[in-house]
XYZ file of N, CA, C and O in Angstrom:
340
model
N -57.335 190.028 -88.962
C -58.217 188.881 -88.825
C -59.640 189.411 -88.614
O -59.871 190.287 -87.785
N -60.582 188.856 -89.333
C -61.973 189.274 -89.175
C -62.606 188.537 -87.997
O -62.065 187.543 -87.497
N -63.764 189.025 -87.582
C -64.500 188.355 -86.512
C -64.872 186.941 -86.942
O -64.800 186.015 -86.135
N -65.239 186.783 -88.199
C -65.593 185.451 -88.706
C -64.385 184.518 -88.673
O -64.499 183.367 -88.235
N -63.215 185.004 -89.097
C -61.998 184.186 -89.053
C -61.701 183.735 -87.628
O -61.388 182.568 -87.380
N -61.800 184.686 -86.691
C -61.532 184.360 -85.283
C -62.555 183.362 -84.757
O -62.202 182.403 -84.075
N -63.817 183.580 -85.085
C -64.874 182.672 -84.631
C -64.626 181.252 -85.128
O -64.768 180.280 -84.373
N -64.244 181.135 -86.378
C -63.976 179.811 -86.951
C -62.803 179.148 -86.240
O -62.869 177.975 -85.867
N -61.730 179.906 -86.015
C -60.558 179.341 -85.335
C -60.881 178.942 -83.894
O -60.303 177.992 -83.368
N -61.810 179.674 -83.265
C -62.153 179.402 -81.862
C -63.297 178.410 -81.717
O -63.632 178.002 -80.609
N -63.928 178.066 -82.841
C -65.074 177.168 -82.832
C -66.233 177.739 -82.009
O -66.879 177.042 -81.231
N -66.457 179.055 -82.167
C -67.595 179.728 -81.544
C -68.265 180.584 -82.611
O -67.726 180.762 -83.705
N -69.428 181.125 -82.294
C -70.164 181.891 -83.295
C -69.561 183.274 -83.516
O -68.957 183.863 -82.616
N -69.773 183.774 -84.712
C -69.337 185.136 -85.027
C -70.075 186.138 -84.147
O -69.502 187.140 -83.716
N -71.347 185.848 -83.856
C -72.134 186.727 -82.987
C -71.516 186.817 -81.591
O -71.502 187.895 -80.980
N -70.984 185.703 -81.098
C -70.338 185.702 -79.782
C -69.107 186.604 -79.797
O -68.906 187.400 -78.884
N -68.296 186.501 -80.832
C -67.117 187.361 -80.958
C -67.549 188.819 -80.976
O -66.975 189.664 -80.288
N -68.572 189.128 -81.749
C -69.073 190.502 -81.846
C -69.554 190.999 -80.486
O -69.242 192.118 -80.078
N -70.322 190.187 -79.774
C -70.845 190.587 -78.465
C -69.733 190.791 -77.441
O -69.811 191.694 -76.607
N -68.702 189.982 -77.512
C -67.552 190.154 -76.615
C -66.844 191.463 -76.945
O -66.536 192.258 -76.062
N -66.625 191.686 -78.221
C -65.919 192.893 -78.654
C -66.685 194.161 -78.286
O -66.093 195.184 -77.953
N -68.006 194.091 -78.313
C -68.844 195.248 -77.982
C -69.222 195.311 -76.495
O -70.043 196.118 -76.097
N -68.615 194.439 -75.691
C -68.890 194.373 -74.246
C -70.352 194.073 -73.924
O -70.879 194.518 -72.918
N -70.995 193.312 -74.778
C -72.373 192.893 -74.523
C -72.429 191.580 -73.749
O -73.438 191.237 -73.166
N -71.339 190.833 -73.806
C -71.264 189.594 -73.037
C -69.818 189.369 -72.621
O -68.893 189.912 -73.217
N -69.654 188.567 -71.576
C -68.328 188.266 -71.039
C -68.015 186.816 -71.358
O -68.819 185.921 -71.072
N -66.855 186.548 -71.936
C -66.527 185.166 -72.300
C -66.154 184.314 -71.090
O -65.645 184.823 -70.093
N -66.409 183.039 -71.208
C -65.982 182.091 -70.183
C -64.465 181.943 -70.260
O -63.823 182.400 -71.207
N -63.898 181.285 -69.257
C -62.453 181.028 -69.277
C -62.067 180.224 -70.511
O -61.037 180.490 -71.136
N -62.892 179.252 -70.850
C -62.609 178.416 -72.018
C -62.594 179.261 -73.290
O -61.687 179.131 -74.116
N -63.593 180.142 -73.427
C -63.658 180.995 -74.609
C -62.482 181.956 -74.658
O -61.876 182.162 -75.717
N -62.121 182.541 -73.509
C -60.945 183.416 -73.451
C -59.697 182.656 -73.892
O -58.885 183.179 -74.655
N -59.574 181.443 -73.430
C -58.430 180.620 -73.797
C -58.414 180.347 -75.302
O -57.359 180.421 -75.939
N -59.568 180.043 -75.859
C -59.649 179.781 -77.295
C -59.265 181.030 -78.104
O -58.539 180.936 -79.095
N -59.750 182.188 -77.650
C -59.462 183.438 -78.357
C -57.977 183.767 -78.284
O -57.352 184.085 -79.298
N -57.413 183.691 -77.089
C -56.002 184.044 -76.954
C -55.095 183.041 -77.668
O -54.059 183.422 -78.191
N -55.493 181.792 -77.705
C -54.733 180.801 -78.456
C -54.777 181.121 -79.947
O -53.741 181.102 -80.624
N -55.952 181.447 -80.450
C -56.094 181.779 -81.871
C -55.306 183.043 -82.229
O -54.728 183.135 -83.314
N -55.287 184.011 -81.313
C -54.576 185.264 -81.565
C -53.088 185.175 -81.211
O -52.330 186.106 -81.487
N -52.707 184.070 -80.575
C -51.326 183.846 -80.141
C -50.822 184.964 -79.228
O -49.747 185.540 -79.440
N -51.653 185.274 -78.201
C -51.296 186.303 -77.224
C -51.615 185.803 -75.822
O -52.371 184.840 -75.655
N -51.050 186.477 -74.810
C -51.415 186.203 -73.425
C -52.749 186.877 -73.137
O -53.065 187.937 -73.692
N -53.527 186.294 -72.254
C -54.880 186.780 -71.990
C -54.894 188.228 -71.506
O -55.780 189.000 -71.868
N -53.897 188.643 -70.730
C -53.918 190.016 -70.215
C -53.855 191.050 -71.337
O -54.334 192.167 -71.189
N -53.312 190.679 -72.483
C -53.203 191.626 -73.596
C -54.568 192.031 -74.144
O -54.701 193.078 -74.762
N -55.579 191.220 -73.911
C -56.925 191.584 -74.356
C -57.457 192.808 -73.611
O -58.367 193.484 -74.090
N -56.896 193.079 -72.451
C -57.413 194.140 -71.609
C -56.544 195.391 -71.621
O -56.810 196.342 -70.896
N -55.529 195.406 -72.461
C -54.658 196.568 -72.566
C -55.217 197.551 -73.597
O -55.913 197.155 -74.525
N -54.890 198.835 -73.455
C -55.293 199.807 -74.484
C -54.700 199.413 -75.844
O -53.657 198.769 -75.910
N -55.353 199.815 -76.901
C -54.888 199.441 -78.237
C -53.517 200.025 -78.565
O -52.652 199.335 -79.072
N -53.338 201.302 -78.308
C -52.053 201.947 -78.604
C -51.238 201.999 -77.321
O -51.357 202.915 -76.526
N -50.435 200.983 -77.119
C -49.688 200.885 -75.863
C -48.229 201.231 -76.108
O -47.646 200.860 -77.119
N -47.676 201.970 -75.180
C -46.253 202.286 -75.200
C -45.548 201.096 -74.562
O -45.739 200.804 -73.381
N -44.740 200.387 -75.327
C -44.135 199.154 -74.835
C -43.233 199.381 -73.625
O -43.008 198.469 -72.847
N -42.731 200.595 -73.449
C -41.932 200.880 -72.257
C -42.797 200.870 -71.001
O -42.319 200.611 -69.906
N -44.086 201.135 -71.171
C -45.000 201.171 -70.033
C -45.687 199.826 -69.805
O -46.411 199.650 -68.843
N -45.453 198.888 -70.695
C -46.147 197.604 -70.615
C -45.914 196.901 -69.283
O -46.852 196.382 -68.682
N -44.685 196.899 -68.799
C -44.406 196.229 -67.526
C -45.139 196.904 -66.377
O -45.633 196.228 -65.476
N -45.220 198.230 -66.388
C -45.948 198.945 -65.345
C -47.429 198.574 -65.379
O -48.044 198.356 -64.339
N -47.980 198.485 -66.569
C -49.391 198.112 -66.701
C -49.585 196.674 -66.246
O -50.532 196.366 -65.513
N -48.679 195.801 -66.647
C -48.753 194.397 -66.248
C -48.716 194.283 -64.724
O -49.505 193.558 -64.121
N -47.803 195.011 -64.101
C -47.677 194.996 -62.645
C -48.953 195.534 -61.992
O -49.446 194.998 -61.010
N -49.503 196.599 -62.565
C -50.716 197.203 -62.027
C -51.902 196.238 -62.107
O -52.673 196.107 -61.155
N -52.032 195.557 -63.248
C -53.108 194.573 -63.416
C -52.925 193.433 -62.422
O -53.877 193.003 -61.753
N -51.697 192.956 -62.290
C -51.396 191.877 -61.345
C -51.723 192.307 -59.919
O -52.339 191.548 -59.158
N -51.346 193.522 -59.548
C -51.627 194.022 -58.199
C -53.127 194.127 -57.942
O -53.607 193.789 -56.858
N -53.868 194.575 -58.935
C -55.319 194.707 -58.782
C -55.973 193.339 -58.640
O -56.869 193.143 -57.818
N -55.525 192.377 -59.422
C -56.055 191.013 -59.323
C -55.724 190.434 -57.952
O -56.580 189.822 -57.300
N -54.504 190.629 -57.492
C -54.092 190.141 -56.176
C -54.950 190.761 -55.078
O -55.409 190.069 -54.171
N -55.174 192.056 -55.167
C -55.997 192.763 -54.183
C -57.420 192.183 -54.151
O -57.964 191.918 -53.072
N -57.993 191.970 -55.322
C -59.352 191.415 -55.397
C -59.399 189.993 -54.848
O -60.349 189.628 -54.136
N -58.389 189.196 -55.162
C -58.350 187.824 -54.652
C -58.215 187.800 -53.133
O -58.887 187.013 -52.453
N -57.357 188.655 -52.587
C -57.191 188.721 -51.130
C -58.496 189.117 -50.456
O -58.880 188.538 -49.437
N -59.182 190.096 -51.030
C -60.467 190.532 -50.471
C -61.471 189.385 -50.490
O -62.157 189.117 -49.501
N -61.541 188.686 -51.619
C -62.462 187.569 -51.758
C -62.148 186.470 -50.740
O -63.037 185.956 -50.062
N -60.881 186.117 -50.623
C -60.470 185.064 -49.688
C -60.786 185.471 -48.255
O -61.315 184.671 -47.474
N -60.489 186.710 -47.893
C -60.780 187.176 -46.540
C -62.274 187.155 -46.247
O -62.690 186.781 -45.152
N -63.085 187.545 -47.216
C -64.538 187.500 -47.035
C -65.012 186.062 -46.828
O -65.854 185.802 -45.964
N -64.475 185.148 -47.603
C -64.850 183.739 -47.460
C -64.392 183.170 -46.114
O -65.125 182.446 -45.457
N -63.206 183.533 -45.701
C -62.699 183.072 -44.392
C -63.526 183.642 -43.257
O -63.843 182.945 -42.303
N -63.898 184.909 -43.365
C -64.727 185.540 -42.340
C -66.094 184.860 -42.242
O -66.639 184.691 -41.166
N -66.635 184.440 -43.387
C -67.949 183.792 -43.382
C -67.889 182.395 -42.787
O -68.896 181.852 -42.334
N -66.692 181.787 -42.723
C -66.532 180.459 -42.166
C -66.329 180.455 -40.642
O -66.475 179.433 -40.013
N -65.986 181.603 -40.100
C -65.740 181.674 -38.664
C -67.015 181.407 -37.897
O -68.082 181.891 -38.227
N -66.889 180.635 -36.836
C -68.052 180.257 -36.021
C -68.153 181.115 -34.796
O -67.313 181.542 -34.165
């Protein structure tokens, strides 16, 4: 699929697809959803290495999940600490 094909399916500009692919801009949740829907993949697959060993996929998935959980816990704790009087 070309960048233009993906852009058309996602109803966004080809330049936006290019900038996302080149890490020049970060897509919104809506744009990520549109891209993953068009590609028929789960969003986490966008962040995996291109040549992935499928036997290691679960380990990578678990690692990504753990990192997200860690970041969320840190964020929540910081917000809770800021609310304390």
